Structures are given as structure tokens and as C-alpha cells.
Amino acid sequence: MINQIIAFSYAIFMLLPSTAQSRDISARDVVLQVKSCKFRFQDTLESLITTPRKENDFQSAGYSAVVHIASMEKTFGFNFSCHSQFRDENEVAADYGGYLKPGQSKWISAFPGASPDEVSRLRKVTKTLPLISRNGRGFYTIQDETVGEPARRVRHFSYCLFHKAQAICGDGEVKRLADTKSDMLPYALSILRNIEFIDSPSASTKPTNP
């Protein structure tokens, strides 16, 4: 998951403008369609939204924004991927760092492909919490880097929102750990909590966990 986040984050920051000016941004209604998932959200940030394109085989869209804090520009970004035709949420969630405990409706952290030693190390710097949007439910996971130069370490972010037989998931970066004023998680969550799935006439019911 981390390799995917690093690759996406590099693409997001390359898309951001090198300079930005402070200005009031009126809320705009954004409607996106990624594969079979159609959804909308209200955006009030100085953002750049990329729609599915040939370069990513039309598999995902992207969101990046500039936030002004204490006369400084902070940036963050994440992507939107669509999943459907799954038997239960965990088929999708594990790839984004979450696992729904059967019968408990509680999301916990997942570490697919990690060795026992890696899980022991990562569990200390990983949190998974519930995420609720206008008509979707799911989770988000944050995970701090523990290797590499301390000044370059970041907080990774991933999420999934489920609605009936569809899921919107993604990942990105929300903080540079060395910068105490760079936590962009509240801004990312404000966008995700505002998401509303737009049902199509053929939308089916939510899959049931076994």
C-alpha cells in the first residue's frame, strides 16, 4: 500500500501550482464518475481535481489542494478509485489498511503482506477509525513512516466508503511529521465526509458479510 501512496503522492504534488494566492473560495458542487461509481461533494478549498484519464487507464480520479496556514502554503492530496461486484467489504478494505470484524461493525487496521515483525512495528504508528459520509460508511487509516530520514517522513492516509454494492477508496499523504503545522487530515476528512453517492437505476443492495 505504501508504494502506491508514494507514487500517487508524487503525481499529485507535481500537479499542484507552484504558487498560490489567498482568496475566498466559494463552495462548488463537484460531480465525479469513476468507472461505475458516480458521486458528488462540496468543495471550498483551493483545489485541483483530475478526472479519470488515459494515463491511468481511466481507473481513478484525483484531488489535491492548497491550504494557507500562518502565511504558509500547505498541500495535500488523495485519489478516488471505484470498486464494485465484491462479496463483502473486506475484499476491498484490506488493500487500503482496514478490516471489518464480522458481527462487531468495528473497523480495525489491516497489514496485508506484512511480516510479523513489520506488523509489530507498524501497529504502533497506525490508527483506523470509522468514516461516515452523506450516504456512505467505511473507515480511514493513518500510518506514520518509521524508516528513512526523519525530516522526510510523512503520514500516509487511506480510506474506503461503502454504499450498497459500490465503494470509493483511495490514499495519499496528509502530514510531514517534522512539521507540526502540516496536518491536513481534517481537510481531507471534510471532503470525504461530504461525499454523496449518486445511485443509478441498476444499483443493487449492499453486500452481506458472511
Short mmCIF file of C-alpha atoms in Angstrom, two decimals:
data_model
loop_
_atom_site.label_atom_id
_atom_site.label_comp_id
_atom_site.label_asym_id
_atom_site.label_seq_id
_atom_site.Cartn_x
_atom_site.Cartn_y
_atom_site.Cartn_z
CA MET A 1 0.00 0.00 0.00
CA ILE A 2 2.82 2.41 0.89
CA ASN A 3 4.44 2.12 -2.55
CA GLN A 4 1.12 3.01 -4.18
CA ILE A 5 0.74 6.01 -1.88
CA ILE A 6 4.23 7.30 -2.63
CA ALA A 7 3.69 7.03 -6.39
CA PHE A 8 0.32 8.77 -6.24
CA SER A 9 1.52 11.49 -3.89
CA TYR A 10 4.37 12.37 -6.24
CA ALA A 11 1.89 12.72 -9.10
CA ILE A 12 -0.44 14.89 -7.01
CA PHE A 13 2.26 17.33 -5.91
CA MET A 14 3.56 17.62 -9.47
CA LEU A 15 0.06 18.77 -10.45
CA LEU A 16 -0.14 21.46 -7.76
CA PRO A 17 0.59 25.07 -8.76
CA SER A 18 3.98 26.29 -7.59
CA THR A 19 2.46 29.45 -6.11
CA ALA A 20 -0.95 30.36 -4.83
CA GLN A 21 -2.70 33.46 -3.63
CA SER A 22 -5.03 33.68 -0.65
CA ARG A 23 -8.60 34.25 -1.68
CA ASP A 24 -12.09 33.30 -0.62
CA ILE A 25 -13.24 30.19 -2.42
CA SER A 26 -17.00 29.78 -2.80
CA ALA A 27 -18.36 26.28 -2.30
CA ARG A 28 -18.69 24.41 -5.56
CA ASP A 29 -20.62 21.24 -6.22
CA VAL A 30 -18.24 18.68 -7.70
CA VAL A 31 -19.63 15.64 -9.52
CA LEU A 32 -17.26 12.84 -10.49
CA GLN A 33 -17.70 9.49 -12.18
CA VAL A 34 -15.01 6.86 -11.78
CA LYS A 35 -15.90 3.65 -13.58
CA SER A 36 -19.37 2.70 -12.25
CA CYS A 37 -19.18 5.00 -9.20
CA LYS A 38 -20.82 8.40 -9.51
CA PHE A 39 -20.66 10.78 -6.55
CA ARG A 40 -20.66 14.43 -5.55
CA PHE A 41 -19.21 16.62 -2.82
CA GLN A 42 -18.99 20.28 -1.85
CA ASP A 43 -15.52 21.76 -2.22
CA THR A 44 -14.47 25.02 -0.54
CA LEU A 45 -10.68 24.69 -0.88
CA GLU A 46 -8.23 25.97 -3.45
CA SER A 47 -8.13 22.62 -5.19
CA LEU A 48 -7.21 20.79 -8.35
CA ILE A 49 -9.41 17.87 -9.39
CA THR A 50 -8.26 15.43 -12.04
CA THR A 51 -10.79 13.21 -13.75
CA PRO A 52 -10.09 9.66 -14.95
CA ARG A 53 -7.79 9.77 -17.94
CA LYS A 54 -5.94 7.58 -20.39
CA GLU A 55 -2.71 7.83 -18.39
CA ASN A 56 -4.26 5.85 -15.52
CA ASP A 57 -6.42 3.68 -17.78
CA PHE A 58 -9.45 5.66 -16.55
CA GLN A 59 -9.21 3.82 -13.21
CA SER A 60 -9.08 6.77 -10.79
CA ALA A 61 -9.59 10.48 -10.20
CA GLY A 62 -7.50 12.77 -8.00
CA TYR A 63 -7.97 15.59 -5.52
CA SER A 64 -5.25 17.99 -4.37
CA ALA A 65 -5.49 21.28 -2.51
CA VAL A 66 -3.51 24.20 -1.16
CA VAL A 67 -4.29 25.35 2.39
CA HIS A 68 -2.93 28.59 3.84
CA ILE A 69 -1.79 28.28 7.48
CA ALA A 70 0.15 31.02 9.26
CA SER A 71 1.03 32.70 5.94
CA MET A 72 2.42 29.42 4.62
CA GLU A 73 1.11 27.10 1.93
CA LYS A 74 0.42 23.50 2.88
CA THR A 75 -0.60 20.91 0.33
CA PHE A 76 -2.25 17.51 0.43
CA GLY A 77 -3.88 15.12 -1.97
CA PHE A 78 -5.52 11.74 -2.40
CA ASN A 79 -7.22 9.73 -5.09
CA PHE A 80 -10.63 8.19 -5.76
CA SER A 81 -10.90 4.61 -7.03
CA CYS A 82 -14.14 2.73 -7.63
CA HIS A 83 -14.81 -0.87 -6.58
CA SER A 84 -17.90 -2.96 -7.26
CA GLN A 85 -19.01 -6.57 -7.62
CA PHE A 86 -17.42 -7.65 -4.33
CA ARG A 87 -18.91 -10.18 -1.95
CA ASP A 88 -18.12 -8.26 1.25
CA GLU A 89 -16.33 -5.11 2.29
CA ASN A 90 -13.15 -6.85 3.41
CA GLU A 91 -12.35 -7.95 -0.14
CA VAL A 92 -11.73 -4.28 -0.88
CA ALA A 93 -10.85 -2.82 2.52
CA ALA A 94 -7.70 -4.87 3.18
CA ASP A 95 -5.87 -3.20 0.30
CA TYR A 96 -6.50 0.16 1.99
CA GLY A 97 -5.49 -0.80 5.52
CA GLY A 98 -8.85 -1.73 7.05
CA TYR A 99 -10.69 -4.84 8.20
CA LEU A 100 -14.29 -5.07 9.40
CA LYS A 101 -14.59 -7.52 12.28
CA PRO A 102 -17.53 -9.86 11.48
CA GLY A 103 -20.54 -9.31 13.69
CA GLN A 104 -19.00 -6.34 15.51
CA SER A 105 -19.30 -3.49 12.98
CA LYS A 106 -15.86 -2.33 14.08
CA TRP A 107 -13.05 -1.39 11.73
CA ILE A 108 -9.50 -2.35 12.72
CA SER A 109 -6.15 -1.91 10.99
CA ALA A 110 -5.03 -4.46 8.41
CA PHE A 111 -1.46 -5.13 7.30
CA PRO A 112 -1.69 -7.25 4.14
CA GLY A 113 1.60 -8.81 3.08
CA ALA A 114 3.48 -7.62 6.17
CA SER A 115 5.67 -9.96 8.19
CA PRO A 116 5.03 -10.43 11.94
CA ASP A 117 7.96 -8.11 12.72
CA GLU A 118 6.60 -5.46 10.35
CA VAL A 119 3.12 -5.74 11.85
CA SER A 120 4.57 -5.28 15.34
CA ARG A 121 6.40 -2.13 14.20
CA LEU A 122 3.56 -0.68 12.14
CA ARG A 123 0.81 -1.30 14.69
CA LYS A 124 2.42 1.33 16.94
CA VAL A 125 2.09 4.04 14.28
CA THR A 126 -1.21 3.03 12.65
CA LYS A 127 -4.77 4.02 13.52
CA THR A 128 -8.03 3.01 11.85
CA LEU A 129 -11.23 4.90 12.60
CA PRO A 130 -14.81 4.92 11.24
CA LEU A 131 -15.69 7.26 8.40
CA ILE A 132 -19.26 8.35 7.60
CA SER A 133 -20.31 10.44 4.62
CA ARG A 134 -23.72 11.68 3.48
CA ASN A 135 -24.83 8.21 2.43
CA GLY A 136 -21.76 6.06 2.80
CA ARG A 137 -19.96 4.31 5.66
CA GLY A 138 -16.46 2.98 5.97
CA PHE A 139 -13.12 3.77 7.56
CA TYR A 140 -9.89 5.69 7.23
CA THR A 141 -6.39 4.64 8.26
CA ILE A 142 -3.38 6.80 9.05
CA GLN A 143 0.12 5.38 9.23
CA ASP A 144 3.37 7.19 10.07
CA GLU A 145 6.59 6.35 8.31
CA THR A 146 9.22 4.87 10.62
CA VAL A 147 12.12 4.50 8.19
CA GLY A 148 14.10 6.98 6.13
CA GLU A 149 15.38 10.41 7.03
CA PRO A 150 13.30 11.83 9.91
CA ALA A 151 12.91 15.19 8.16
CA ARG A 152 11.32 13.49 5.15
CA ARG A 153 8.94 11.11 6.91
CA VAL A 154 5.22 11.56 6.25
CA ARG A 155 1.85 10.39 7.50
CA HIS A 156 0.11 8.18 4.96
CA PHE A 157 -3.66 8.18 4.67
CA SER A 158 -6.06 5.68 3.11
CA TYR A 159 -9.82 5.22 3.20
CA CYS A 160 -12.86 3.41 1.86
CA LEU A 161 -16.51 4.50 1.75
CA PHE A 162 -19.15 1.84 1.01
CA HIS A 163 -22.63 2.38 -0.36
CA LYS A 164 -24.78 -0.56 -1.42
CA ALA A 165 -22.62 -2.60 -3.83
CA GLN A 166 -20.08 0.12 -4.51
CA ALA A 167 -17.02 1.52 -2.77
CA ILE A 168 -14.89 4.61 -3.26
CA CYS A 169 -11.40 4.15 -1.87
CA GLY A 170 -8.09 5.96 -2.10
CA ASP A 171 -4.86 7.00 -0.47
CA GLY A 172 -2.46 9.90 -0.18
CA GLU A 173 -0.36 11.88 2.31
CA VAL A 174 -1.70 14.27 4.95
CA LYS A 175 1.28 15.34 7.04
CA ARG A 176 5.03 15.82 7.10
CA LEU A 177 5.92 14.51 10.53
CA ALA A 178 8.68 17.05 11.12
CA ASP A 179 6.24 19.94 10.56
CA THR A 180 3.81 20.28 13.46
CA LYS A 181 1.63 22.68 11.45
CA SER A 182 1.28 20.47 8.39
CA ASP A 183 -1.56 18.16 9.50
CA MET A 184 -4.00 18.17 6.58
CA LEU A 185 -6.12 15.25 7.82
CA PRO A 186 -9.05 17.46 8.98
CA TYR A 187 -9.25 18.97 5.48
CA ALA A 188 -9.15 15.59 3.78
CA LEU A 189 -11.85 14.23 6.08
CA SER A 190 -14.05 17.28 5.46
CA ILE A 191 -14.13 16.39 1.77
CA LEU A 192 -14.74 12.67 2.31
CA ARG A 193 -17.49 13.21 4.89
CA ASN A 194 -19.27 15.37 2.35
CA ILE A 195 -19.39 12.66 -0.34
CA GLU A 196 -22.79 11.58 -1.60
CA PHE A 197 -23.10 8.53 -3.83
CA ILE A 198 -25.45 9.09 -6.78
CA ASP A 199 -27.42 5.91 -7.35
CA SER A 200 -28.06 4.59 -10.82
CA PRO A 201 -31.32 2.80 -11.65
CA SER A 202 -29.44 -0.51 -11.65
CA ALA A 203 -27.75 -0.04 -8.24
CA SER A 204 -28.03 -3.21 -6.18
CA THR A 205 -28.21 -3.75 -2.48
CA LYS A 206 -25.27 -3.73 -0.10
CA PRO A 207 -23.30 -6.99 0.07
CA THR A 208 -23.69 -9.00 3.24
CA ASN A 209 -20.72 -10.14 5.29
CA PRO A 210 -20.62 -13.91 5.73
#
